[in-house]
Short mmCIF file of C-alpha atoms in Angstrom, two decimals:
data_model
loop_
_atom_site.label_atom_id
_atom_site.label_comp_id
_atom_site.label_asym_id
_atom_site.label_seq_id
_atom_site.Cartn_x
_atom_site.Cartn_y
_atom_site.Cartn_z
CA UNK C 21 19.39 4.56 -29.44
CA UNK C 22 16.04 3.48 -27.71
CA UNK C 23 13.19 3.87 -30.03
CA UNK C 24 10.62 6.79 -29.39
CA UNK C 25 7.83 6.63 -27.02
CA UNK C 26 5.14 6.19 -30.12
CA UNK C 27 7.34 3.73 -31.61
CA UNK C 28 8.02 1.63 -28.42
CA UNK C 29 4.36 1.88 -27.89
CA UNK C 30 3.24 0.36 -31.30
CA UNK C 31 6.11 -2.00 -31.21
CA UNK C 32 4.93 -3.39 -28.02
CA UNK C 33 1.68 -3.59 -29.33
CA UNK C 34 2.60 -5.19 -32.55
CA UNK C 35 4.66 -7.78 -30.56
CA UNK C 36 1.52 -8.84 -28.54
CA UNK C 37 -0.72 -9.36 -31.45
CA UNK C 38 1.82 -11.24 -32.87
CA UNK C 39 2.78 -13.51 -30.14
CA UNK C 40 0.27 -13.21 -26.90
CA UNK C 41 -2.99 -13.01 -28.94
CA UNK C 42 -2.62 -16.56 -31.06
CA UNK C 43 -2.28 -18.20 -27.45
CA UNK C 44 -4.74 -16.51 -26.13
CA UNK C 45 -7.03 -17.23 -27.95
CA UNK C 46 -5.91 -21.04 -28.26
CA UNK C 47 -5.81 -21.60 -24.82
CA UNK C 48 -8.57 -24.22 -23.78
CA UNK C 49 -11.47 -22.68 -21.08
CA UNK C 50 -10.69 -25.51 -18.62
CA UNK C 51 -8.95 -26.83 -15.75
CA UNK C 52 -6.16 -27.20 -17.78
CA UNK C 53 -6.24 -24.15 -19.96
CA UNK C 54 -6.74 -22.15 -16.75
CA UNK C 55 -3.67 -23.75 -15.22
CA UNK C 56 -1.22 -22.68 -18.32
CA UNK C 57 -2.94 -19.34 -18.21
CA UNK C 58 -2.11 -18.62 -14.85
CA UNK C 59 1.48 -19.47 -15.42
CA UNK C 60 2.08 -17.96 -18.70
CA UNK C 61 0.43 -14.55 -16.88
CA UNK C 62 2.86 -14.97 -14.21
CA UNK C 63 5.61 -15.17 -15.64
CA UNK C 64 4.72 -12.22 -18.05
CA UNK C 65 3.43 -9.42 -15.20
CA UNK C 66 6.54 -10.44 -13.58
CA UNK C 67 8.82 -9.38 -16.75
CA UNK C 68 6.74 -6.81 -18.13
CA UNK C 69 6.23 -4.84 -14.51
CA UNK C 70 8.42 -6.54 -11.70
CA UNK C 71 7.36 -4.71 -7.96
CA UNK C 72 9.37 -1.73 -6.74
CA UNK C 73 12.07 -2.10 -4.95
CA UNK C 74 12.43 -1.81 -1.50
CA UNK C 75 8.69 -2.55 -1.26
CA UNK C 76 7.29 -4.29 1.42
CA UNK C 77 4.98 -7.09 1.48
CA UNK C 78 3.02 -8.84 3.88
CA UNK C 79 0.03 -11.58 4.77
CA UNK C 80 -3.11 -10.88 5.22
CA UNK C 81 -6.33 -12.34 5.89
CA UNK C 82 -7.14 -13.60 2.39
CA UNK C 83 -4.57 -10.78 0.41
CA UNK C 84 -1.65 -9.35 1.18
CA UNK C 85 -0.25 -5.85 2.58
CA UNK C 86 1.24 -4.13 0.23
CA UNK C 87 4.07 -0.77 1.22
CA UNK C 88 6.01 1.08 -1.06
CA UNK C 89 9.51 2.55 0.75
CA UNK C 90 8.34 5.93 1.08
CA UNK C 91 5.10 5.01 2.52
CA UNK C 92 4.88 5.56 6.24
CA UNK C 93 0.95 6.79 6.64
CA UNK C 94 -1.76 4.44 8.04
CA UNK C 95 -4.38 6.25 8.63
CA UNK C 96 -6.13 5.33 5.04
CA UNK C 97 -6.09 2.49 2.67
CA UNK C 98 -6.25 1.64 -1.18
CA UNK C 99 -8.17 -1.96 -1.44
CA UNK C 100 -7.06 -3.58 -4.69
CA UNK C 101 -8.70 -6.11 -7.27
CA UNK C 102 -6.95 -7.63 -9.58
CA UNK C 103 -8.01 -8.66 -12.61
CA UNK C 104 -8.11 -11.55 -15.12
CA UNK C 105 -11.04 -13.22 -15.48
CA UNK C 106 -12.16 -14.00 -12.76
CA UNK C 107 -10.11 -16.79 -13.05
CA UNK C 108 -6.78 -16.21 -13.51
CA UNK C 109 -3.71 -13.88 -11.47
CA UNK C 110 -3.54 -12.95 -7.57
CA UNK C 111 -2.14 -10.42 -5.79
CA UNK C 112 1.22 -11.66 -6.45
CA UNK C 113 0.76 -11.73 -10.13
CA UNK C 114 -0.11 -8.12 -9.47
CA UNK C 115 2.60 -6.60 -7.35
CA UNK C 116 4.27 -4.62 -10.07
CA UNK C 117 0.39 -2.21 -10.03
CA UNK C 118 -0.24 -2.40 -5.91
CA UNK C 119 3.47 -1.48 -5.54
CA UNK C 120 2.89 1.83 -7.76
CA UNK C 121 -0.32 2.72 -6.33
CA UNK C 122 1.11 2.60 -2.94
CA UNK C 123 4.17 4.66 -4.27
CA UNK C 124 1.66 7.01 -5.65
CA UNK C 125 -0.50 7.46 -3.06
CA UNK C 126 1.62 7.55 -0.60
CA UNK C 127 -0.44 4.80 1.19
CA UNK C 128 -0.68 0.89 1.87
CA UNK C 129 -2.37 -1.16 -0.05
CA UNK C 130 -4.34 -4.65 0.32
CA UNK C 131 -4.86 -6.67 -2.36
CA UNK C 132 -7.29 -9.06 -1.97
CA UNK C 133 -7.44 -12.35 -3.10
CA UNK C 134 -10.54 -13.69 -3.67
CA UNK C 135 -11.83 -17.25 -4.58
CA UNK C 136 -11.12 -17.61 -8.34
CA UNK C 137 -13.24 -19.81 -10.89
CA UNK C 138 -13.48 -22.61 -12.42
CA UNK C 139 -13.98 -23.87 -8.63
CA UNK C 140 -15.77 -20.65 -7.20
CA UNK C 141 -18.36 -19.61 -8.85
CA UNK C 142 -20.54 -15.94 -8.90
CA UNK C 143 -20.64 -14.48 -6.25
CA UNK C 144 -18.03 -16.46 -4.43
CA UNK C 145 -15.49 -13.59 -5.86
CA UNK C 146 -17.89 -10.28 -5.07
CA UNK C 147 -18.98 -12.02 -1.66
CA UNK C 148 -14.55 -12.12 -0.55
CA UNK C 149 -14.66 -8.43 -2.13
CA UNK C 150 -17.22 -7.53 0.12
CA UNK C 151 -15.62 -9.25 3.66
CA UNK C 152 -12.27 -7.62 2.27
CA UNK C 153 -13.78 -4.01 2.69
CA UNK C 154 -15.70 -5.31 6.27
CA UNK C 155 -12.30 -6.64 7.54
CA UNK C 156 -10.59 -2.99 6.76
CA UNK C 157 -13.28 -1.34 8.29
CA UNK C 158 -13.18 -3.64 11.53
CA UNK C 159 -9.69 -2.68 11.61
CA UNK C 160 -10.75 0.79 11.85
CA UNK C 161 -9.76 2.57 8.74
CA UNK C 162 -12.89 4.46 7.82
CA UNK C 163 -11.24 6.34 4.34
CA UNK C 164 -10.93 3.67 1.83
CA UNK C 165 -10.48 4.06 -1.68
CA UNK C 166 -10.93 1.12 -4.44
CA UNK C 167 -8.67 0.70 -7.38
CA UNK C 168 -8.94 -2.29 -9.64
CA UNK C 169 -8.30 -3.58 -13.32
CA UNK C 170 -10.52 -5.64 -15.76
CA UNK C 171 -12.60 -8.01 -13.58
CA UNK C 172 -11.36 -5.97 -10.62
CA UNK C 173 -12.88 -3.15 -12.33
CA UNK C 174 -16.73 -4.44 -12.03
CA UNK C 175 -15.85 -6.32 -8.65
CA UNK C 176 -14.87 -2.64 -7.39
CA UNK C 177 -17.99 -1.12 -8.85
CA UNK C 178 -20.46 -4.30 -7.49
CA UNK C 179 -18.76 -3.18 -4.42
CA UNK C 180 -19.72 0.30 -4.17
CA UNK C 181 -23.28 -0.41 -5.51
CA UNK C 182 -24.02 -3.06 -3.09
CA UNK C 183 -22.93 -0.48 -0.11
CA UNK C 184 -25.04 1.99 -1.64
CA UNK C 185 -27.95 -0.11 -1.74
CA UNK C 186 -27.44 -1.10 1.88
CA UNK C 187 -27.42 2.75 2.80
CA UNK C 188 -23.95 2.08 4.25
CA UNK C 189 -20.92 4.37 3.23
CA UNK C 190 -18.88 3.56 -0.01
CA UNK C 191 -15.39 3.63 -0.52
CA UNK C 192 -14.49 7.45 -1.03
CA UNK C 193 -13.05 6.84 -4.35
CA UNK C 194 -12.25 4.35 -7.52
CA UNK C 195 -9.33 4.06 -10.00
CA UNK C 196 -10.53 1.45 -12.60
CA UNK C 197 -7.86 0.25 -14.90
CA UNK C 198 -9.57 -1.15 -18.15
CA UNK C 199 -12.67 -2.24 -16.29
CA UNK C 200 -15.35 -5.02 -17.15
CA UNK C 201 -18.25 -3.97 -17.62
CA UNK C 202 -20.64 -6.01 -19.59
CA UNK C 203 -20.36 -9.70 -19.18
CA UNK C 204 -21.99 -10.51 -22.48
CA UNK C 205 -18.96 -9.00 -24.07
CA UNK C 206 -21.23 -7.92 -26.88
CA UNK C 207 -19.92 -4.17 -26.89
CA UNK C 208 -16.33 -5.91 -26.64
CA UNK C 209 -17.02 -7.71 -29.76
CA UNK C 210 -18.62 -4.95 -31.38
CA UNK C 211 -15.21 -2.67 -30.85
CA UNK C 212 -13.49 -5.86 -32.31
CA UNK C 213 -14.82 -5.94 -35.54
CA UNK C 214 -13.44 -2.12 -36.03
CA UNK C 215 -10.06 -3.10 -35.10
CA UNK C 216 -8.82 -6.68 -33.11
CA UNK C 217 -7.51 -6.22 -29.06
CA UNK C 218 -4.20 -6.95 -29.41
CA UNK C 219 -4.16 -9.20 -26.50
CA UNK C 220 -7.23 -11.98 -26.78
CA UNK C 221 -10.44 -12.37 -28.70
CA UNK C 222 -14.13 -11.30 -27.38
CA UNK C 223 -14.79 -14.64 -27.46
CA UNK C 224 -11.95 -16.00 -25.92
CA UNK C 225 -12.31 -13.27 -23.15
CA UNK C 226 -16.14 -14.06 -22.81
CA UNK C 227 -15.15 -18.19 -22.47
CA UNK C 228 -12.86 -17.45 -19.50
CA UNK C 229 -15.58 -14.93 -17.55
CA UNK C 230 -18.12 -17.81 -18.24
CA UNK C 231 -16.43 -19.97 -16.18
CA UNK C 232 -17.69 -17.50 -13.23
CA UNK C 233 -21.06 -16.62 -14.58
CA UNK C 234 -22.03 -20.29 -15.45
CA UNK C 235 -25.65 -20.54 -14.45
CA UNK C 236 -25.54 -16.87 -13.31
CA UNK C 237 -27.84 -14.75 -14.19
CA UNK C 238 -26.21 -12.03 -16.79
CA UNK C 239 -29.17 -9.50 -15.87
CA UNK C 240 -28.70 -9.32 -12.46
CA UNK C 241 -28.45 -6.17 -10.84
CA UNK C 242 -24.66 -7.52 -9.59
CA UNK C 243 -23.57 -8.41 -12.88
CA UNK C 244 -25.28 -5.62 -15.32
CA UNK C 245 -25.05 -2.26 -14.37
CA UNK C 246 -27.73 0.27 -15.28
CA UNK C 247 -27.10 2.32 -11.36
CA UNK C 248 -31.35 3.60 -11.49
CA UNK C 249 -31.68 2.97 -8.30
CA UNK C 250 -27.86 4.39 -7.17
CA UNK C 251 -27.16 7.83 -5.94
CA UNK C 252 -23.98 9.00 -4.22
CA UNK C 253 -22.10 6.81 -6.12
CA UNK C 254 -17.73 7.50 -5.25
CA UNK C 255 -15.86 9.88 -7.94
CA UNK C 256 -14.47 7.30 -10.12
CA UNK C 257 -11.63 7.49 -12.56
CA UNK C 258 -11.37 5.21 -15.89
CA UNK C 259 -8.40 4.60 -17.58
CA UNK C 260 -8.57 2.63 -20.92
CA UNK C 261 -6.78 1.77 -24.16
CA UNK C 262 -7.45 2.90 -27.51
CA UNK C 263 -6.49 -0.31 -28.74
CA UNK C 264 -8.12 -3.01 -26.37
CA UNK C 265 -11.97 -4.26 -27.07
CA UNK C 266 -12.74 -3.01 -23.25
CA UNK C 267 -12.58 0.56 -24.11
CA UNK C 268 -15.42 0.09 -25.47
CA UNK C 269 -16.82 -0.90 -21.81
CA UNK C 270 -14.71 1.65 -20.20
CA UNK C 271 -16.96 4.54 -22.36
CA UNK C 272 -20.64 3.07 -21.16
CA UNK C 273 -19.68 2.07 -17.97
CA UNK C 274 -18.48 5.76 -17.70
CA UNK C 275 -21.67 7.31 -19.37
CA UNK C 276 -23.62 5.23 -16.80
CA UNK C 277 -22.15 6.50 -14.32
CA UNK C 278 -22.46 9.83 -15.28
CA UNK C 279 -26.29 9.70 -15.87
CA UNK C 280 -26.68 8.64 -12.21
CA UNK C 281 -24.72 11.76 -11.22
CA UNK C 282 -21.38 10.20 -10.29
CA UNK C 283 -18.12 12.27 -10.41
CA UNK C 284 -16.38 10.40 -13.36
CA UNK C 285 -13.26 11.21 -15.29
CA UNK C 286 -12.63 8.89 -18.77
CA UNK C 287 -9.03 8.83 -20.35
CA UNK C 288 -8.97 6.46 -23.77
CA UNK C 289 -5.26 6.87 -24.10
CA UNK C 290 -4.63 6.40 -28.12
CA UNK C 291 -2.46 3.52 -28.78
CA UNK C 292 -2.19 1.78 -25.78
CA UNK C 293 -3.38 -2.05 -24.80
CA UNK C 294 -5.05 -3.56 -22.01
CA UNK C 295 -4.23 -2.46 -18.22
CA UNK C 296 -1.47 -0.91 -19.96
CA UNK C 297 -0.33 0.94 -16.74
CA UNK C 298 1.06 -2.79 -15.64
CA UNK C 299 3.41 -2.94 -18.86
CA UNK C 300 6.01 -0.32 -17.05
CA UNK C 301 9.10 -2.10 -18.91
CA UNK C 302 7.68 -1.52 -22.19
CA UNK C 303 4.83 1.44 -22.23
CA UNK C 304 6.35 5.26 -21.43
CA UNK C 305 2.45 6.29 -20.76
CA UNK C 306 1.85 3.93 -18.35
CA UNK C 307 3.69 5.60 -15.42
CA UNK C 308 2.20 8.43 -16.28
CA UNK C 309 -1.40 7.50 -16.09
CA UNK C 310 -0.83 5.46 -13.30
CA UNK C 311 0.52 8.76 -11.49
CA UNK C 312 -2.69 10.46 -12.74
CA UNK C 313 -4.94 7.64 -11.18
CA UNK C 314 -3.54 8.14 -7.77
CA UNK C 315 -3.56 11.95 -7.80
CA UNK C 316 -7.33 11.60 -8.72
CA UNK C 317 -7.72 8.67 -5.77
CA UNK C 318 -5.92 11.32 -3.19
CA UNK C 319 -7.50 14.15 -4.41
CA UNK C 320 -11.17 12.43 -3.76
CA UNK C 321 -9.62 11.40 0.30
CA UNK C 322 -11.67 12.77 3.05
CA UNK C 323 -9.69 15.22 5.58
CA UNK C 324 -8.49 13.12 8.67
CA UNK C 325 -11.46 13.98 11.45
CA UNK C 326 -9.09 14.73 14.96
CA UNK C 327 -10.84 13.87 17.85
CA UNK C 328 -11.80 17.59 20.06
#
């Protein structure tokens, strides 16, 4: 008899604390601790949330195309940022989420793969964000929506900020997956001392992201949201854990958001870990929210504009 949903969820949960979180948060911020990292993420993604069959997947210019079977529409696109660090997973690491958004949307995705630290530093990361979005509009698809976890999270909401700024059109929506939000990792650490992430420390977490920020600027306008000077910022969903530190960024980034006047829908979900919609093997909710995501992400898709 498979255990219940609640008790798969806590033993899942239980199981990464136990294992995951003591390498972690041993795991050296260097060449060589990156190196394991990436492996050791892998190989874990791949277990915990293997792609969906009879998906398709193809090169891109710096990404890949990503098409679930069903998906036969072109005339829109979901551009996706992973997360990790800033330093760690691609969009192969990642095909288990980009698969299931394009199954849930109903459209393809890129996933772009950006320069990753320690040997690309801020903004190298943002600035291949940024061409990512140009290259989809030179291709002529003019309704993009933006879904993206952790460090994908703020990359996708740099994104839309910077477009703002230029008075140049956004993407039409965001799905943000346990989003980044403050660099410092001081609200992280705050959540932390209420109850440990199951997955990695604050400071672990805040080592890795240093290896992008390094000589950065942590104030900067790119790297700390406060959105004064934003208006017409995309309807933006937030999906968090109740359990990871970054709920904790998931809950200002979405009150900021909603003091500039942004459309934005927060789910905590109670018991559940880190970009828990990746751990489909393991997690019942995480299809579920992951369904809910891409209904939002449709729902917020401009009508198609025939030509008279």
């Amino acid at each position: 008899m498979r255990p219940q949903n609640g008790l798969r969820t806590g033993l899942a949960a239980a199981l990464t604390s136990a294992f995951v979180r003591p390498i972690a948060n041993a795991i050296p911020a260097n060449r060589v601790g990156v190196a394991f990292s990436r492996a050791f993420i892998a190989s874990s993604l791949w277990l915990a949330s293997p792609p969906l069959k009879g998906s398709r997947v193809e090169p891109g210019i710096r990404g890949e195309w990503v098409r679930a079977p069903e998906v036969t529409e072109d005339n829109a696109v979901v551009l996706y940022l992973h997360g990790s660090g800033y330093a760690l997973c691609s969009p192969r690491t990642h095909r288990g989420l980009t698969t299931r958004v394009s199954a849930g949307t109903g459209l393809p995705v890129f996933a772009c793969e950006y320069r990753l630290a320690p040997g690309h530093r801020f903004p190298s990361a943002a600035d291949d964000v940024r061409a990512a979005y140009d290259r989809l509009l030179g291709q002529g698809y003019r309704r993009i929506l933006v879904a993206g976890d952790s460090a994908g999270g703020h990359l996708a909401v740099d994104l839309a900020a910077q477009l703002i700024r230029e008075r140049k059109d956004p993407p039409a929506a965001l799905a943000l997956f346990s989003p980044l939000f403050d660099l410092t990792f001081s609200l992280a650490a705050q959540r932390e001392r209420m109850s440990p992430d199951p997955m990695i420390s604050a400071a672990a977490a805040a080592r890795l992201v240093g290896l992008y920020t390094v000589d950065a600027d942590l104030a900067s306008t790119r790297l700390r949201f406060a959105f004064d000077d934003i208006k017409g910022f995309p309807p933006t969903i937030i999906q968090a854990g109740g359990l990871e530190m970054l709920a904790a960024d998931a809950i200002e980034l979405a009150r900021a958001l909603r003091r500039a006047g942004a459309d934005c829908e927060l789910e905590v979900v109670p018991g559940q870990m880190h970009v828990f919609q990746a751990l489909t093997r393991f997690i019942p909710e995480a299809a579920p929210a992951m369904e809910r995501a891409c209904r939002f992400l449709t729902g917020n898709l401009p009508a198609i504009v025939r030509a008279a």
